[in-house]
C-alpha cells in the first residue's frame, strides 16, 4: 500500500487502485474524516456534501460535548503520521496555550478482499490537564454516497430507520444501490464491545446517514479513554454479505 501526502490529505492505494483518502486540515470546523472510501468493486461509498444537513462528512468521529459544552478552544494543532497501511491524526486542543484534550485517530487499512474492504479505527482521548466529561453525540458516523433503495439495519434484525433509531445493538449498517451505476454496496460500523453499549441512529430515506453513539464517560486528569471500531465497506447487500460473520471475526480477535 502506498501513501500520498499533501498538507491537507493522505491517500492510500493498493495495486494502484484507490482505497481511501483522509482529509486532515488544521481547520477546526472540518474535523479529520475519510472520503472517498471505496468498496472492493471500486464504488465510492462516502459523501462529503454539507448541503441540506448538518452531518459530518464521510467516515468521521465526533466527540460530542466536553464538560457540558461544545469543544471551545483558543488554538488547535494537527499532525499526521503514516507507515505502511497504518496512519494516525493527532489533534491537540488548547486554552491559553495549555493543552486540555489530545485526540488521536489511528486507522489500519486491511488488504482488500473480494467483497469487503476493512478498516480498524481507534480513537484515543487524553486529558492532560483537567478532567473531561464527554456526553451527547460521541461516536463514529457514516455519510452515504447517493443511493437508491437505501436501508438501515442492525444486529438485532431491525430494518429501516424507524426501527434502528435509538436502539442499542452490536452493529449497524446502511446499504443500497448507487444511483449512477446501480451497484449494490453498503457500510457497516462495528463498535468494539469494550466501548460499552452503542446506540445507533440512521437516516435511510433522505440523506443516508448512520451514527454509532457511545454512552457518556469521564476522562480523569492524565488519563486516556479509547474507543475502537471496525468499518466494513462491502459489495452486495444484507442478503448476500454475512455481516454477522465479519462482526464475529472482529470480536474474536
mmCIF file of C-alpha atoms in Angstrom:
data_model
loop_
_atom_site.group_PDB
_atom_site.id
_atom_site.type_symbol
_atom_site.label_atom_id
_atom_site.label_comp_id
_atom_site.label_asym_id
_atom_site.label_seq_id
_atom_site.Cartn_x
_atom_site.Cartn_y
_atom_site.Cartn_z
ATOM 1 C CA UNK A 1 0.000 0.000 0.000
ATOM 2 C CA UNK A 2 1.189 3.481 -0.828
ATOM 3 C CA UNK A 3 0.649 6.845 0.820
ATOM 4 C CA UNK A 4 0.415 10.170 -0.963
ATOM 5 C CA UNK A 5 0.617 13.286 1.196
ATOM 6 C CA UNK A 6 -0.042 16.972 0.990
ATOM 7 C CA UNK A 7 -0.793 19.485 3.725
ATOM 8 C CA UNK A 8 -4.482 18.541 3.843
ATOM 9 C CA UNK A 9 -4.842 14.955 2.610
ATOM 10 C CA UNK A 10 -3.384 11.469 2.861
ATOM 11 C CA UNK A 11 -4.353 8.862 0.259
ATOM 12 C CA UNK A 12 -3.925 5.088 0.261
ATOM 13 C CA UNK A 13 -3.947 2.781 -2.751
ATOM 14 C CA UNK A 14 -3.465 -0.948 -3.258
ATOM 15 C CA UNK A 15 -2.086 -2.175 -6.593
ATOM 16 C CA UNK A 16 -2.755 1.326 -7.956
ATOM 17 C CA UNK A 17 -6.457 1.095 -7.016
ATOM 18 C CA UNK A 18 -7.660 3.792 -4.578
ATOM 19 C CA UNK A 19 -8.882 2.665 -1.150
ATOM 20 C CA UNK A 20 -9.435 5.885 0.777
ATOM 21 C CA UNK A 21 -8.369 9.460 1.363
ATOM 22 C CA UNK A 22 -8.094 11.049 4.805
ATOM 23 C CA UNK A 23 -8.741 14.787 4.987
ATOM 24 C CA UNK A 24 -6.829 16.321 7.910
ATOM 25 C CA UNK A 25 -6.545 20.099 7.551
ATOM 26 C CA UNK A 26 -5.869 22.350 10.526
ATOM 27 C CA UNK A 27 -9.302 23.938 10.201
ATOM 28 C CA UNK A 28 -11.195 23.017 13.372
ATOM 29 C CA UNK A 29 -14.510 23.424 11.562
ATOM 30 C CA UNK A 30 -13.524 20.441 9.379
ATOM 31 C CA UNK A 31 -12.558 17.525 11.632
ATOM 32 C CA UNK A 32 -10.436 14.712 10.172
ATOM 33 C CA UNK A 33 -12.597 12.405 8.041
ATOM 34 C CA UNK A 34 -12.293 9.620 5.477
ATOM 35 C CA UNK A 35 -13.616 10.401 1.987
ATOM 36 C CA UNK A 36 -13.706 8.957 -0.545
ATOM 37 C CA UNK A 37 -13.813 5.406 0.764
ATOM 38 C CA UNK A 38 -14.107 2.718 -1.908
ATOM 39 C CA UNK A 39 -15.799 -0.687 -1.829
ATOM 40 C CA UNK A 40 -13.854 -3.599 -3.404
ATOM 41 C CA UNK A 41 -15.695 -3.147 -6.723
ATOM 42 C CA UNK A 42 -14.344 0.403 -6.990
ATOM 43 C CA UNK A 43 -17.574 2.150 -5.997
ATOM 44 C CA UNK A 44 -17.327 5.200 -3.729
ATOM 45 C CA UNK A 45 -19.473 4.675 -0.621
ATOM 46 C CA UNK A 46 -18.997 8.011 1.210
ATOM 47 C CA UNK A 47 -20.124 11.583 0.633
ATOM 48 C CA UNK A 48 -18.806 14.902 1.959
ATOM 49 C CA UNK A 49 -21.547 17.301 0.924
ATOM 50 C CA UNK A 50 -22.776 19.752 3.544
ATOM 51 C CA UNK A 51 -25.804 20.976 1.604
ATOM 52 C CA UNK A 52 -29.123 20.491 3.382
ATOM 53 C CA UNK A 53 -27.952 18.779 6.555
ATOM 54 C CA UNK A 54 -25.567 19.075 9.496
ATOM 55 C CA UNK A 55 -23.978 15.629 9.443
ATOM 56 C CA UNK A 56 -20.188 15.300 9.406
ATOM 57 C CA UNK A 57 -18.710 14.178 6.083
ATOM 58 C CA UNK A 58 -17.515 10.726 5.072
ATOM 59 C CA UNK A 59 -16.439 8.475 7.942
ATOM 60 C CA UNK A 60 -15.948 10.859 10.865
ATOM 61 C CA UNK A 61 -15.574 10.692 14.662
ATOM 62 C CA UNK A 62 -17.294 13.365 16.746
ATOM 63 C CA UNK A 63 -16.530 13.915 20.476
ATOM 64 C CA UNK A 64 -19.917 15.380 21.434
ATOM 65 C CA UNK A 65 -19.887 17.918 24.252
ATOM 66 C CA UNK A 66 -16.974 18.281 26.665
ATOM 67 C CA UNK A 67 -17.718 19.447 30.207
ATOM 68 C CA UNK A 68 -21.310 20.227 29.168
ATOM 69 C CA UNK A 69 -20.357 22.494 26.255
ATOM 70 C CA UNK A 70 -19.239 22.232 22.632
ATOM 71 C CA UNK A 71 -15.465 21.983 22.306
ATOM 72 C CA UNK A 72 -14.162 25.508 22.942
ATOM 73 C CA UNK A 73 -10.541 26.346 22.221
ATOM 74 C CA UNK A 74 -8.062 29.123 21.647
ATOM 75 C CA UNK A 75 -5.922 27.077 19.300
ATOM 76 C CA UNK A 76 -5.518 23.614 17.816
ATOM 77 C CA UNK A 77 -2.582 21.843 16.246
ATOM 78 C CA UNK A 78 -2.883 18.814 13.999
ATOM 79 C CA UNK A 79 -0.209 16.308 12.983
ATOM 80 C CA UNK A 80 -0.313 13.249 10.726
ATOM 81 C CA UNK A 81 1.915 10.181 10.779
ATOM 82 C CA UNK A 82 1.830 7.223 8.404
ATOM 83 C CA UNK A 83 3.651 3.931 7.908
ATOM 84 C CA UNK A 84 2.626 1.149 5.531
ATOM 85 C CA UNK A 85 -1.127 0.516 5.897
ATOM 86 C CA UNK A 86 -1.477 2.471 9.159
ATOM 87 C CA UNK A 87 -1.797 6.183 9.818
ATOM 88 C CA UNK A 88 -2.814 8.488 12.645
ATOM 89 C CA UNK A 89 -4.032 12.053 13.020
ATOM 90 C CA UNK A 90 -3.303 13.803 16.335
ATOM 91 C CA UNK A 91 -5.337 16.899 17.204
ATOM 92 C CA UNK A 92 -4.331 18.913 20.281
ATOM 93 C CA UNK A 93 -6.925 21.314 21.692
ATOM 94 C CA UNK A 94 -5.595 24.255 23.732
ATOM 95 C CA UNK A 95 -6.778 27.014 26.081
ATOM 96 C CA UNK A 96 -4.313 29.827 26.796
ATOM 97 C CA UNK A 97 -1.607 27.704 25.129
ATOM 98 C CA UNK A 98 -2.283 24.857 27.584
ATOM 99 C CA UNK A 99 -3.348 21.534 26.034
ATOM 100 C CA UNK A 100 -6.583 20.244 27.558
ATOM 101 C CA UNK A 101 -7.523 17.483 25.070
ATOM 102 C CA UNK A 102 -5.315 15.354 22.838
ATOM 103 C CA UNK A 103 -7.400 13.379 20.335
ATOM 104 C CA UNK A 104 -5.625 10.672 18.333
ATOM 105 C CA UNK A 105 -7.412 8.907 15.483
ATOM 106 C CA UNK A 106 -5.500 5.833 14.284
ATOM 107 C CA UNK A 107 -6.551 3.837 11.213
ATOM 108 C CA UNK A 108 -5.334 0.478 9.943
ATOM 109 C CA UNK A 109 -6.306 -0.427 6.371
ATOM 110 C CA UNK A 110 -6.617 -4.165 5.748
ATOM 111 C CA UNK A 111 -5.799 -5.749 2.366
ATOM 112 C CA UNK A 112 -8.793 -5.649 0.055
ATOM 113 C CA UNK A 113 -10.910 -8.809 -0.057
ATOM 114 C CA UNK A 114 -13.315 -9.938 -2.763
ATOM 115 C CA UNK A 115 -16.452 -8.480 -1.157
ATOM 116 C CA UNK A 116 -15.191 -6.282 1.683
ATOM 117 C CA UNK A 117 -12.750 -3.512 2.499
ATOM 118 C CA UNK A 118 -11.957 -3.458 6.216
ATOM 119 C CA UNK A 119 -10.705 -0.531 8.307
ATOM 120 C CA UNK A 120 -9.869 -0.664 12.004
ATOM 121 C CA UNK A 121 -10.141 2.669 13.809
ATOM 122 C CA UNK A 122 -9.012 3.604 17.310
ATOM 123 C CA UNK A 123 -9.871 6.939 18.920
ATOM 124 C CA UNK A 124 -7.796 7.895 21.971
ATOM 125 C CA UNK A 125 -8.956 10.859 24.074
ATOM 126 C CA UNK A 126 -6.366 12.102 26.581
ATOM 127 C CA UNK A 127 -6.987 14.716 29.298
ATOM 128 C CA UNK A 128 -3.527 16.133 30.097
ATOM 129 C CA UNK A 129 -4.510 18.996 32.424
ATOM 130 C CA UNK A 130 -8.096 18.636 33.723
ATOM 131 C CA UNK A 131 -10.898 16.038 33.960
ATOM 132 C CA UNK A 132 -13.109 15.941 30.871
ATOM 133 C CA UNK A 133 -16.715 14.756 30.757
ATOM 134 C CA UNK A 134 -17.857 13.582 27.315
ATOM 135 C CA UNK A 135 -21.571 13.407 26.502
ATOM 136 C CA UNK A 136 -24.021 13.898 23.642
ATOM 137 C CA UNK A 137 -23.117 12.843 20.106
ATOM 138 C CA UNK A 138 -19.942 10.888 20.858
ATOM 139 C CA UNK A 139 -19.206 8.316 18.213
ATOM 140 C CA UNK A 140 -18.489 7.347 14.634
ATOM 141 C CA UNK A 141 -20.678 8.435 11.731
ATOM 142 C CA UNK A 142 -21.057 7.465 8.076
ATOM 143 C CA UNK A 143 -22.455 9.869 5.470
ATOM 144 C CA UNK A 144 -23.505 7.740 2.488
ATOM 145 C CA UNK A 145 -22.960 8.330 -1.203
ATOM 146 C CA UNK A 146 -26.136 8.954 -3.167
ATOM 147 C CA UNK A 147 -28.049 5.674 -3.247
ATOM 148 C CA UNK A 148 -31.437 4.351 -4.235
ATOM 149 C CA UNK A 149 -33.402 1.976 -2.003
ATOM 150 C CA UNK A 150 -31.215 2.816 0.998
ATOM 151 C CA UNK A 151 -31.958 0.732 4.037
ATOM 152 C CA UNK A 152 -30.511 0.747 7.557
ATOM 153 C CA UNK A 153 -30.330 -2.418 9.649
ATOM 154 C CA UNK A 154 -28.744 -3.606 12.877
ATOM 155 C CA UNK A 155 -27.504 -6.765 14.561
ATOM 156 C CA UNK A 156 -30.880 -7.453 16.181
ATOM 157 C CA UNK A 157 -32.738 -7.844 12.891
ATOM 158 C CA UNK A 158 -34.275 -4.353 12.847
ATOM 159 C CA UNK A 159 -34.611 -2.942 9.321
ATOM 160 C CA UNK A 160 -35.439 0.668 8.456
ATOM 161 C CA UNK A 161 -34.557 3.928 10.152
ATOM 162 C CA UNK A 162 -37.653 3.976 12.373
ATOM 163 C CA UNK A 163 -36.687 0.545 13.735
ATOM 164 C CA UNK A 164 -32.948 1.139 14.076
ATOM 165 C CA UNK A 165 -33.057 4.638 15.586
ATOM 166 C CA UNK A 166 -32.469 4.897 19.305
ATOM 167 C CA UNK A 167 -31.706 1.227 19.915
ATOM 168 C CA UNK A 168 -28.546 -0.313 21.322
ATOM 169 C CA UNK A 169 -27.071 -3.003 19.085
ATOM 170 C CA UNK A 170 -23.777 -4.787 18.392
ATOM 171 C CA UNK A 171 -23.504 -3.249 14.911
ATOM 172 C CA UNK A 172 -25.355 -1.169 12.364
ATOM 173 C CA UNK A 173 -25.264 -0.939 8.577
ATOM 174 C CA UNK A 174 -26.620 1.144 5.712
ATOM 175 C CA UNK A 175 -26.781 -0.251 2.174
ATOM 176 C CA UNK A 176 -28.431 0.416 -1.177
ATOM 177 C CA UNK A 177 -27.873 0.788 -4.927
ATOM 178 C CA UNK A 178 -25.543 3.513 -6.149
ATOM 179 C CA UNK A 179 -27.601 5.994 -8.123
ATOM 180 C CA UNK A 180 -25.401 6.091 -11.225
ATOM 181 C CA UNK A 181 -24.108 2.531 -11.510
ATOM 182 C CA UNK A 182 -26.944 0.658 -9.769
ATOM 183 C CA UNK A 183 -24.283 -1.306 -7.859
ATOM 184 C CA UNK A 184 -25.218 -2.838 -4.501
ATOM 185 C CA UNK A 185 -22.910 -1.528 -1.775
ATOM 186 C CA UNK A 186 -23.024 -0.866 1.947
ATOM 187 C CA UNK A 187 -21.090 0.202 5.015
ATOM 188 C CA UNK A 188 -21.268 -1.380 8.466
ATOM 189 C CA UNK A 189 -19.936 0.047 11.736
ATOM 190 C CA UNK A 190 -18.778 -2.446 14.379
ATOM 191 C CA UNK A 191 -18.187 -0.786 17.772
ATOM 192 C CA UNK A 192 -15.818 -2.888 19.858
ATOM 193 C CA UNK A 193 -17.519 -4.458 22.918
ATOM 194 C CA UNK A 194 -15.016 -2.626 25.163
ATOM 195 C CA UNK A 195 -16.683 0.662 24.121
ATOM 196 C CA UNK A 196 -19.795 -0.246 26.117
ATOM 197 C CA UNK A 197 -23.345 -0.043 24.828
ATOM 198 C CA UNK A 198 -23.694 1.710 21.457
ATOM 199 C CA UNK A 199 -26.937 3.294 20.270
ATOM 200 C CA UNK A 200 -27.426 3.577 16.510
ATOM 201 C CA UNK A 201 -29.139 6.407 14.662
ATOM 202 C CA UNK A 202 -29.931 6.245 10.956
ATOM 203 C CA UNK A 203 -31.401 8.203 8.074
ATOM 204 C CA UNK A 204 -32.095 5.836 5.208
ATOM 205 C CA UNK A 205 -34.743 7.786 3.325
ATOM 206 C CA UNK A 206 -33.274 11.267 2.911
ATOM 207 C CA UNK A 207 -29.554 11.907 3.057
ATOM 208 C CA UNK A 208 -28.296 8.475 4.066
ATOM 209 C CA UNK A 209 -26.553 8.629 7.450
ATOM 210 C CA UNK A 210 -25.559 6.110 10.122
ATOM 211 C CA UNK A 211 -24.201 7.042 13.546
ATOM 212 C CA UNK A 212 -22.850 4.803 16.325
ATOM 213 C CA UNK A 213 -23.293 6.781 19.560
ATOM 214 C CA UNK A 214 -21.460 5.667 22.672
ATOM 215 C CA UNK A 215 -22.569 6.257 26.259
ATOM 216 C CA UNK A 216 -21.163 9.262 28.197
ATOM 217 C CA UNK A 217 -17.870 8.882 30.035
ATOM 218 C CA UNK A 218 -15.307 10.896 32.022
ATOM 219 C CA UNK A 219 -11.565 11.013 31.421
ATOM 220 C CA UNK A 220 -9.557 11.819 34.549
ATOM 221 C CA UNK A 221 -6.585 14.165 34.547
ATOM 222 C CA UNK A 222 -3.625 12.445 32.952
ATOM 223 C CA UNK A 223 -5.776 9.551 31.748
ATOM 224 C CA UNK A 224 -6.813 8.307 28.312
ATOM 225 C CA UNK A 225 -10.111 6.810 27.127
ATOM 226 C CA UNK A 226 -10.008 4.673 23.976
ATOM 227 C CA UNK A 227 -12.830 3.791 21.584
ATOM 228 C CA UNK A 228 -12.397 1.118 18.907
ATOM 229 C CA UNK A 229 -14.377 0.494 15.720
ATOM 230 C CA UNK A 230 -14.236 -1.647 12.621
ATOM 231 C CA UNK A 231 -15.668 -0.191 9.408
ATOM 232 C CA UNK A 232 -16.746 -2.597 6.676
ATOM 233 C CA UNK A 233 -17.316 -1.305 3.125
ATOM 234 C CA UNK A 234 -18.911 -4.152 1.205
ATOM 235 C CA UNK A 235 -20.124 -5.088 -2.257
ATOM 236 C CA UNK A 236 -23.614 -6.564 -2.057
ATOM 237 C CA UNK A 237 -26.468 -6.254 0.407
ATOM 238 C CA UNK A 238 -27.766 -7.775 3.647
ATOM 239 C CA UNK A 239 -28.890 -10.896 1.823
ATOM 240 C CA UNK A 240 -25.575 -11.591 0.094
ATOM 241 C CA UNK A 241 -22.983 -10.434 2.649
ATOM 242 C CA UNK A 242 -22.590 -12.157 6.025
ATOM 243 C CA UNK A 243 -22.240 -9.021 8.138
ATOM 244 C CA UNK A 244 -22.716 -11.068 11.323
ATOM 245 C CA UNK A 245 -19.814 -13.316 10.326
ATOM 246 C CA UNK A 246 -17.496 -10.370 9.746
ATOM 247 C CA UNK A 247 -18.523 -8.941 13.108
ATOM 248 C CA UNK A 248 -17.718 -12.268 14.772
ATOM 249 C CA UNK A 249 -14.268 -12.198 13.159
ATOM 250 C CA UNK A 250 -13.696 -8.769 14.710
ATOM 251 C CA UNK A 251 -14.830 -9.610 18.218
ATOM 252 C CA UNK A 252 -12.876 -12.896 18.216
ATOM 253 C CA UNK A 253 -9.576 -11.045 17.815
#
